[in-house]
Amino acid sequence: MLTSVRRTTPDDVKKMLDPPGTDVKALLQARARANRHLESAVQVTSTFVSEDARAHTEFVQRMEGILSSAENRRSRLVKVTEEGVTQFLPAISCDLASFIRCVTFHVWVLGMLKPEGPPDRRFLSGDHLTVEQLTNAFFEFSEAGTSVSPDKIRETLSQWIPDEEDSTPVNLVFPMYEKLWRVVAATVIRSRKFPVSHNPLLDFCENPTRLQFMTSRGIDQGPRVSDIMDEVLRLHPPVQEILRPYELPWWEKMLHGRMQIADIKAVQRFDETGDLIEEPDEFIPERWSLERKPAMFAFGWGPLKCTATPWAPILAAFIASKVVESVDGVAFGLEKTGRPQRYIWDGWSIRRLSTQHDRSQ
């Protein structure tokens, strides 16, 4: 008996995530059933685990409000990001992924969710989890489960994000932050491996506007920042698989399986028409300027497509650009300390190369 069926073509993924004749309520029910583990493991109660259409609408509206307001607080977001990068740079060395998780969490919480607070506020520790412990717990849960209790996570988050009558702090952090940091980390490594991406990111770092994101090519007229981010998302989607249960009688499940899996990484090897793209395993941002573009499902598809689609690549590019600016090979450098495992950032670390005094000599 089959347990699952993988969807690896654009048409099949579209039909799975937005079946013809299916209303939003049915789509919410299917998504909620696939995500039940989030509720018990980290106490997520948002639309990702809810079948309630009204709750979905309210959550989307709230997130859109948070994201749109960031456009009017660009100077604060810049300051928060710079402060976060400086705060978490190591005295000697640190794991790159852990550093990116801490910085991204700092930006998301203090830059996006706490617009009224002072941008230089330090995270609490004491009896609560440190930022590194908390972000590592989220990562461990995403991979294979964490030993940190949901109550401990909630107590720690409540120090920065107060509980609300109809929501908990974790609803505003997970899974949005967990997806965002992965895109940031992949962008930093791609910039390191492909210098053609370096200058456009640094230009964007100095002028982080939507126009600059769409047009900046750097002094060497390389790919646009938007093309770089699209290619990062194509090769390193923050969610590599999307699961949905089959709504079939038990006898049909014996033939078709209990679960459908949209293989996002596999389907993005094809273009929008379903043809395999040239050199699908290579990082080629310029392919996004072609008339026929690769398929893109990194943010899902259909009515439940991620509400962060318009802004997430821009925010990820900006955080990555600030990291690239600081880890410049002078004061701090990236170094390979191990073999890649599952992710492109595995085995990379940041090492301090000189002190401020050394650089001034």
Short mmCIF file of C-alpha atoms in Angstrom, two decimals:
data_model
loop_
_atom_site.label_atom_id
_atom_site.label_comp_id
_atom_site.label_asym_id
_atom_site.label_seq_id
_atom_site.Cartn_x
_atom_site.Cartn_y
_atom_site.Cartn_z
CA MET A 1 0.00 0.00 0.00
CA LEU A 2 1.34 3.40 -0.97
CA THR A 3 1.82 5.90 1.85
CA SER A 4 2.51 8.99 -0.27
CA VAL A 5 2.78 10.30 -3.81
CA ARG A 6 5.35 12.92 -4.83
CA ARG A 7 4.37 15.78 -7.13
CA THR A 8 7.32 17.01 -9.19
CA THR A 9 5.86 18.86 -12.19
CA PRO A 10 4.41 22.39 -12.20
CA ASP A 11 0.95 21.27 -13.27
CA ASP A 12 0.77 18.52 -10.66
CA VAL A 13 1.90 20.83 -7.86
CA LYS A 14 -0.64 23.48 -8.88
CA LYS A 15 -3.44 20.92 -8.91
CA MET A 16 -2.35 19.62 -5.51
CA LEU A 17 -2.16 23.03 -3.81
CA ASP A 18 -5.15 24.55 -5.60
CA PRO A 19 -7.41 21.72 -6.80
CA PRO A 20 -10.07 22.81 -9.30
CA GLY A 21 -13.43 23.37 -7.67
CA THR A 22 -12.03 23.43 -4.12
CA ASP A 23 -12.95 26.30 -1.82
CA VAL A 24 -10.70 27.98 0.74
CA LYS A 25 -12.33 26.17 3.65
CA ALA A 26 -11.37 22.78 2.20
CA LEU A 27 -7.83 24.01 1.52
CA LEU A 28 -7.52 25.20 5.11
CA GLN A 29 -8.74 21.85 6.40
CA ALA A 30 -6.15 19.98 4.34
CA ARG A 31 -3.32 22.26 5.45
CA ALA A 32 -4.35 22.10 9.10
CA ARG A 33 -4.35 18.31 9.07
CA ALA A 34 -0.88 18.25 7.55
CA ASN A 35 0.45 20.67 10.19
CA ARG A 36 -1.07 19.27 13.38
CA HIS A 37 2.39 18.55 14.79
CA LEU A 38 3.07 22.29 15.07
CA GLU A 39 0.29 22.68 17.61
CA SER A 40 1.53 20.03 20.01
CA ALA A 41 5.26 20.59 19.55
CA VAL A 42 5.61 24.39 19.72
CA GLN A 43 2.04 25.50 20.55
CA VAL A 44 1.32 27.14 17.21
CA THR A 45 -2.39 28.01 17.03
CA SER A 46 -2.45 30.24 13.95
CA THR A 47 -3.98 29.64 10.54
CA PHE A 48 -1.27 27.08 9.75
CA VAL A 49 -3.03 24.60 12.05
CA SER A 50 -6.55 26.05 11.98
CA GLU A 51 -9.47 25.19 9.72
CA ASP A 52 -11.21 28.46 10.59
CA ALA A 53 -11.55 30.72 7.53
CA ARG A 54 -12.12 33.79 9.69
CA ALA A 55 -8.96 33.11 11.69
CA HIS A 56 -7.08 32.78 8.41
CA THR A 57 -8.35 36.12 7.14
CA GLU A 58 -7.50 37.87 10.40
CA PHE A 59 -4.00 36.38 10.49
CA VAL A 60 -3.30 37.37 6.89
CA GLN A 61 -4.54 40.91 7.52
CA ARG A 62 -2.38 41.23 10.61
CA MET A 63 0.74 40.00 8.84
CA GLU A 64 0.08 42.29 5.89
CA GLY A 65 -0.21 45.19 8.31
CA ILE A 66 3.10 44.32 9.97
CA LEU A 67 4.86 43.95 6.65
CA SER A 68 3.43 47.03 4.97
CA SER A 69 4.27 49.22 7.96
CA ALA A 70 7.92 48.23 7.60
CA GLU A 71 8.05 50.26 4.38
CA ASN A 72 7.49 53.38 6.49
CA ARG A 73 10.11 52.38 9.06
CA ARG A 74 13.04 51.68 6.77
CA SER A 75 15.55 53.74 8.77
CA ARG A 76 14.64 51.89 11.96
CA LEU A 77 14.89 48.53 10.24
CA VAL A 78 18.35 49.44 8.97
CA LYS A 79 19.44 50.40 12.48
CA VAL A 80 18.01 47.25 14.04
CA THR A 81 19.71 45.06 11.45
CA GLU A 82 23.08 46.74 11.88
CA GLU A 83 22.76 46.45 15.65
CA GLY A 84 21.86 42.76 15.37
CA VAL A 85 24.82 41.93 13.13
CA THR A 86 27.21 43.75 15.47
CA GLN A 87 25.73 42.15 18.58
CA PHE A 88 26.09 38.56 17.38
CA LEU A 89 29.45 38.72 15.59
CA PRO A 90 31.82 36.38 17.45
CA ALA A 91 34.72 37.23 19.71
CA ILE A 92 36.68 34.48 17.96
CA SER A 93 34.49 32.30 15.75
CA CYS A 94 30.98 30.90 15.48
CA ASP A 95 28.85 28.66 13.33
CA LEU A 96 27.45 30.65 10.40
CA ALA A 97 23.95 29.18 10.58
CA SER A 98 23.67 29.90 14.31
CA PHE A 99 24.79 33.49 13.71
CA ILE A 100 22.28 33.99 10.89
CA ARG A 101 19.48 32.57 13.01
CA CYS A 102 20.24 34.99 15.85
CA VAL A 103 20.50 38.03 13.57
CA THR A 104 17.33 37.18 11.67
CA PHE A 105 15.41 36.60 14.90
CA HIS A 106 16.67 39.95 16.21
CA VAL A 107 15.51 41.73 13.05
CA TRP A 108 12.15 39.96 12.93
CA VAL A 109 11.25 40.59 16.56
CA LEU A 110 12.73 44.04 17.19
CA GLY A 111 12.51 45.39 13.66
CA MET A 112 9.18 43.99 12.49
CA LEU A 113 7.12 43.00 15.53
CA LYS A 114 8.25 45.66 18.02
CA PRO A 115 8.24 48.91 16.06
CA GLU A 116 7.65 51.02 19.16
CA GLY A 117 10.58 49.72 21.19
CA PRO A 118 14.14 51.08 21.22
CA PRO A 119 16.14 49.46 18.41
CA ASP A 120 19.15 48.81 20.63
CA ARG A 121 17.25 46.83 23.25
CA ARG A 122 19.16 43.74 24.37
CA PHE A 123 17.46 40.39 24.60
CA LEU A 124 16.90 39.03 28.08
CA SER A 125 18.55 35.91 29.39
CA GLY A 126 18.60 34.87 33.05
CA ASP A 127 16.02 32.14 33.62
CA HIS A 128 14.91 32.31 30.00
CA LEU A 129 16.46 30.86 26.89
CA THR A 130 19.11 32.94 25.16
CA VAL A 131 18.49 33.95 21.57
CA GLU A 132 20.90 31.26 20.42
CA GLN A 133 19.19 28.58 22.51
CA LEU A 134 15.75 29.65 21.33
CA THR A 135 16.63 29.82 17.64
CA ASN A 136 18.48 26.52 17.84
CA ALA A 137 15.38 24.97 19.41
CA PHE A 138 13.24 26.14 16.49
CA PHE A 139 15.77 24.73 14.05
CA GLU A 140 15.98 21.40 15.87
CA PHE A 141 12.21 21.14 15.86
CA SER A 142 12.07 21.80 12.11
CA GLU A 143 14.60 19.04 11.49
CA ALA A 144 13.80 16.25 13.90
CA GLY A 145 12.27 17.60 17.09
CA THR A 146 13.64 19.48 20.08
CA SER A 147 14.04 18.67 23.75
CA VAL A 148 13.09 22.24 24.72
CA SER A 149 9.56 22.34 26.09
CA PRO A 150 6.86 24.42 24.35
CA ASP A 151 6.21 26.19 27.65
CA LYS A 152 9.85 27.29 27.87
CA ILE A 153 9.72 28.61 24.32
CA ARG A 154 6.52 30.49 25.03
CA GLU A 155 7.82 31.94 28.30
CA THR A 156 10.93 33.21 26.57
CA LEU A 157 9.07 34.70 23.62
CA SER A 158 6.68 36.42 26.01
CA GLN A 159 9.56 38.53 27.29
CA TRP A 160 9.60 40.31 23.92
CA ILE A 161 6.16 39.67 22.45
CA PRO A 162 3.26 39.87 24.93
CA ASP A 163 0.50 37.26 24.91
CA GLU A 164 -2.76 38.36 23.36
CA GLU A 165 -6.28 37.13 23.95
CA ASP A 166 -6.55 35.47 20.55
CA SER A 167 -2.92 34.68 19.86
CA THR A 168 0.39 33.57 21.33
CA PRO A 169 3.87 34.95 20.60
CA VAL A 170 4.93 31.84 18.74
CA ASN A 171 2.24 32.49 16.10
CA LEU A 172 4.10 35.64 15.04
CA VAL A 173 7.50 33.96 14.96
CA PHE A 174 7.01 30.44 13.67
CA PRO A 175 7.19 29.52 10.86
CA MET A 176 7.86 32.96 9.29
CA TYR A 177 11.19 33.56 11.01
CA GLU A 178 12.22 29.94 10.53
CA LYS A 179 11.77 30.27 6.76
CA LEU A 180 13.39 33.70 6.55
CA TRP A 181 16.74 32.84 8.14
CA ARG A 182 17.25 29.94 5.73
CA VAL A 183 16.96 32.26 2.75
CA VAL A 184 19.39 34.71 4.38
CA ALA A 185 21.95 31.97 5.04
CA ALA A 186 21.75 30.58 1.51
CA THR A 187 22.13 34.08 0.06
CA VAL A 188 25.28 34.77 2.10
CA ILE A 189 26.91 31.53 0.92
CA ARG A 190 25.93 32.10 -2.69
CA SER A 191 27.42 35.58 -2.51
CA ARG A 192 30.63 34.06 -1.18
CA LYS A 193 30.80 31.39 -3.87
CA PHE A 194 29.68 33.60 -6.76
CA PRO A 195 31.29 37.06 -6.58
CA VAL A 196 29.02 38.28 -9.39
CA SER A 197 26.30 38.43 -6.71
CA HIS A 198 28.46 40.36 -4.27
CA ASN A 199 28.37 43.91 -5.64
CA PRO A 200 24.62 44.06 -6.33
CA LEU A 201 23.99 43.06 -2.71
CA LEU A 202 26.39 45.70 -1.39
CA ASP A 203 24.71 48.37 -3.53
CA PHE A 204 21.35 47.27 -2.19
CA CYS A 205 22.76 47.39 1.34
CA GLU A 206 23.39 51.13 0.92
CA ASN A 207 19.96 51.86 -0.55
CA PRO A 208 17.46 49.14 0.48
CA THR A 209 14.45 50.24 -1.54
CA ARG A 210 12.13 48.12 -3.64
CA LEU A 211 13.32 49.97 -6.76
CA GLN A 212 16.94 49.18 -5.93
CA PHE A 213 16.00 45.56 -5.33
CA MET A 214 14.47 45.33 -8.79
CA THR A 215 17.15 47.26 -10.69
CA SER A 216 20.53 47.23 -8.91
CA ARG A 217 23.25 45.33 -10.78
CA GLY A 218 26.37 46.60 -9.02
CA ILE A 219 29.36 48.31 -10.60
CA ASP A 220 30.12 45.31 -12.81
CA GLN A 221 26.56 45.17 -14.20
CA GLY A 222 25.92 41.73 -12.80
CA PRO A 223 22.50 40.21 -12.12
CA ARG A 224 19.81 42.22 -10.39
CA VAL A 225 19.28 41.64 -6.69
CA SER A 226 15.78 40.34 -7.44
CA ASP A 227 17.27 37.79 -9.86
CA ILE A 228 19.81 36.69 -7.26
CA MET A 229 17.08 36.13 -4.70
CA ASP A 230 14.85 34.27 -7.15
CA GLU A 231 17.72 31.93 -7.95
CA VAL A 232 18.48 31.43 -4.25
CA LEU A 233 14.82 30.58 -3.65
CA ARG A 234 14.81 28.22 -6.64
CA LEU A 235 17.82 26.22 -5.45
CA HIS A 236 17.22 26.60 -1.71
CA PRO A 237 13.49 26.90 -1.04
CA PRO A 238 12.89 27.49 2.68
CA VAL A 239 10.29 24.71 2.61
CA GLN A 240 11.46 21.87 0.41
CA GLU A 241 8.31 19.79 0.69
CA ILE A 242 4.65 20.65 1.21
CA LEU A 243 2.36 17.89 2.45
CA ARG A 244 -1.37 17.52 1.97
CA PRO A 245 -3.56 14.54 2.88
CA TYR A 246 -5.58 12.83 0.19
CA GLU A 247 -9.32 13.31 0.55
CA LEU A 248 -10.19 9.86 -0.77
CA PRO A 249 -12.10 6.79 0.43
CA TRP A 250 -9.85 4.20 2.07
CA TRP A 251 -9.96 1.84 -0.91
CA GLU A 252 -8.67 4.57 -3.22
CA LYS A 253 -5.93 5.47 -0.75
CA MET A 254 -4.60 1.95 -1.29
CA LEU A 255 -3.87 2.97 -4.88
CA HIS A 256 -2.98 6.65 -4.50
CA GLY A 257 -1.48 6.83 -1.00
CA ARG A 258 -2.51 8.69 2.13
CA MET A 259 -0.47 11.82 1.54
CA GLN A 260 0.58 14.00 -1.37
CA ILE A 261 4.00 15.65 -1.29
CA ALA A 262 4.84 18.67 -3.42
CA ASP A 263 8.59 18.37 -3.99
CA ILE A 264 9.40 22.08 -4.24
CA LYS A 265 13.10 21.69 -4.93
CA ALA A 266 12.45 19.16 -7.68
CA VAL A 267 9.65 21.07 -9.40
CA GLN A 268 11.76 24.23 -9.58
CA ARG A 269 14.12 22.44 -11.96
CA PHE A 270 11.47 23.04 -14.61
CA ASP A 271 10.29 26.21 -16.30
CA GLU A 272 6.76 27.57 -16.14
CA THR A 273 5.66 25.41 -19.07
CA GLY A 274 7.01 22.18 -17.57
CA ASP A 275 10.24 21.87 -19.59
CA LEU A 276 13.49 21.12 -17.79
CA ILE A 277 15.62 24.27 -17.58
CA GLU A 278 19.25 24.35 -18.71
CA GLU A 279 21.78 23.40 -16.03
CA PRO A 280 19.14 23.16 -13.30
CA ASP A 281 21.69 22.46 -10.56
CA GLU A 282 23.77 25.56 -11.30
CA PHE A 283 23.39 28.99 -9.71
CA ILE A 284 22.58 31.25 -12.68
CA PRO A 285 20.65 34.37 -11.59
CA GLU A 286 20.61 35.66 -15.17
CA ARG A 287 18.09 32.98 -16.11
CA TRP A 288 15.41 35.09 -14.41
CA SER A 289 15.77 37.80 -17.04
CA LEU A 290 14.78 35.35 -19.78
CA GLU A 291 11.30 35.40 -21.26
CA ARG A 292 10.58 31.84 -20.10
CA LYS A 293 11.31 31.75 -16.39
CA PRO A 294 11.74 28.81 -14.01
CA ALA A 295 8.75 27.59 -12.06
CA MET A 296 8.55 29.17 -8.60
CA PHE A 297 6.73 27.50 -5.72
CA ALA A 298 8.99 28.57 -2.84
CA PHE A 299 6.05 30.39 -1.22
CA GLY A 300 3.41 27.86 -2.14
CA TRP A 301 0.61 28.30 -4.65
CA GLY A 302 -3.03 29.25 -4.84
CA PRO A 303 -5.26 30.96 -2.25
CA LEU A 304 -3.00 29.89 0.63
CA LYS A 305 0.19 31.17 -0.94
CA CYS A 306 2.39 32.81 1.69
CA THR A 307 1.35 36.39 2.40
CA ALA A 308 5.03 37.32 2.71
CA THR A 309 5.75 36.62 -0.97
CA PRO A 310 6.16 40.29 -2.03
CA TRP A 311 8.47 41.34 0.80
CA ALA A 312 10.32 38.27 2.14
CA PRO A 313 12.98 38.20 -0.62
CA ILE A 314 13.62 41.91 -0.07
CA LEU A 315 14.04 41.56 3.68
CA ALA A 316 16.20 38.46 3.27
CA ALA A 317 18.38 40.26 0.74
CA PHE A 318 18.83 43.20 3.07
CA ILE A 319 19.79 41.11 6.10
CA ALA A 320 22.17 39.09 3.91
CA SER A 321 23.69 42.27 2.48
CA LYS A 322 24.43 43.57 5.99
CA VAL A 323 26.12 40.28 6.86
CA VAL A 324 28.16 40.37 3.64
CA GLU A 325 29.15 43.97 4.38
CA SER A 326 30.41 43.06 7.87
CA VAL A 327 31.96 39.70 7.03
CA ASP A 328 34.20 41.37 4.49
CA GLY A 329 37.40 39.36 4.74
CA VAL A 330 39.09 42.16 6.71
CA ALA A 331 37.56 42.24 10.17
CA PHE A 332 35.64 38.98 9.84
CA GLY A 333 35.79 36.22 7.29
CA LEU A 334 33.85 33.16 6.21
CA GLU A 335 35.70 29.89 6.38
CA LYS A 336 34.86 26.33 5.52
CA THR A 337 35.25 24.15 8.59
CA GLY A 338 33.49 21.00 7.47
CA ARG A 339 31.84 19.22 4.59
CA PRO A 340 28.39 20.25 3.38
CA GLN A 341 25.69 17.97 4.69
CA ARG A 342 22.05 18.68 3.92
CA TYR A 343 22.22 22.43 3.48
CA ILE A 344 24.54 24.77 1.62
CA TRP A 345 25.48 26.60 4.84
CA ASP A 346 26.54 23.43 6.67
CA GLY A 347 30.23 23.45 7.53
CA TRP A 348 30.69 27.23 7.31
CA SER A 349 31.74 29.50 10.16
CA ILE A 350 32.54 33.16 10.79
CA ARG A 351 35.96 33.96 12.22
CA ARG A 352 37.28 37.24 13.56
CA LEU A 353 40.37 38.21 11.57
CA SER A 354 41.31 41.44 13.30
CA THR A 355 40.19 43.81 16.03
CA GLN A 356 39.04 47.36 15.44
CA HIS A 357 42.46 48.48 16.66
CA ASP A 358 44.19 46.24 14.13
CA ARG A 359 42.13 47.67 11.28
CA SER A 360 43.01 51.24 12.22
CA GLN A 361 46.77 50.68 11.96
#
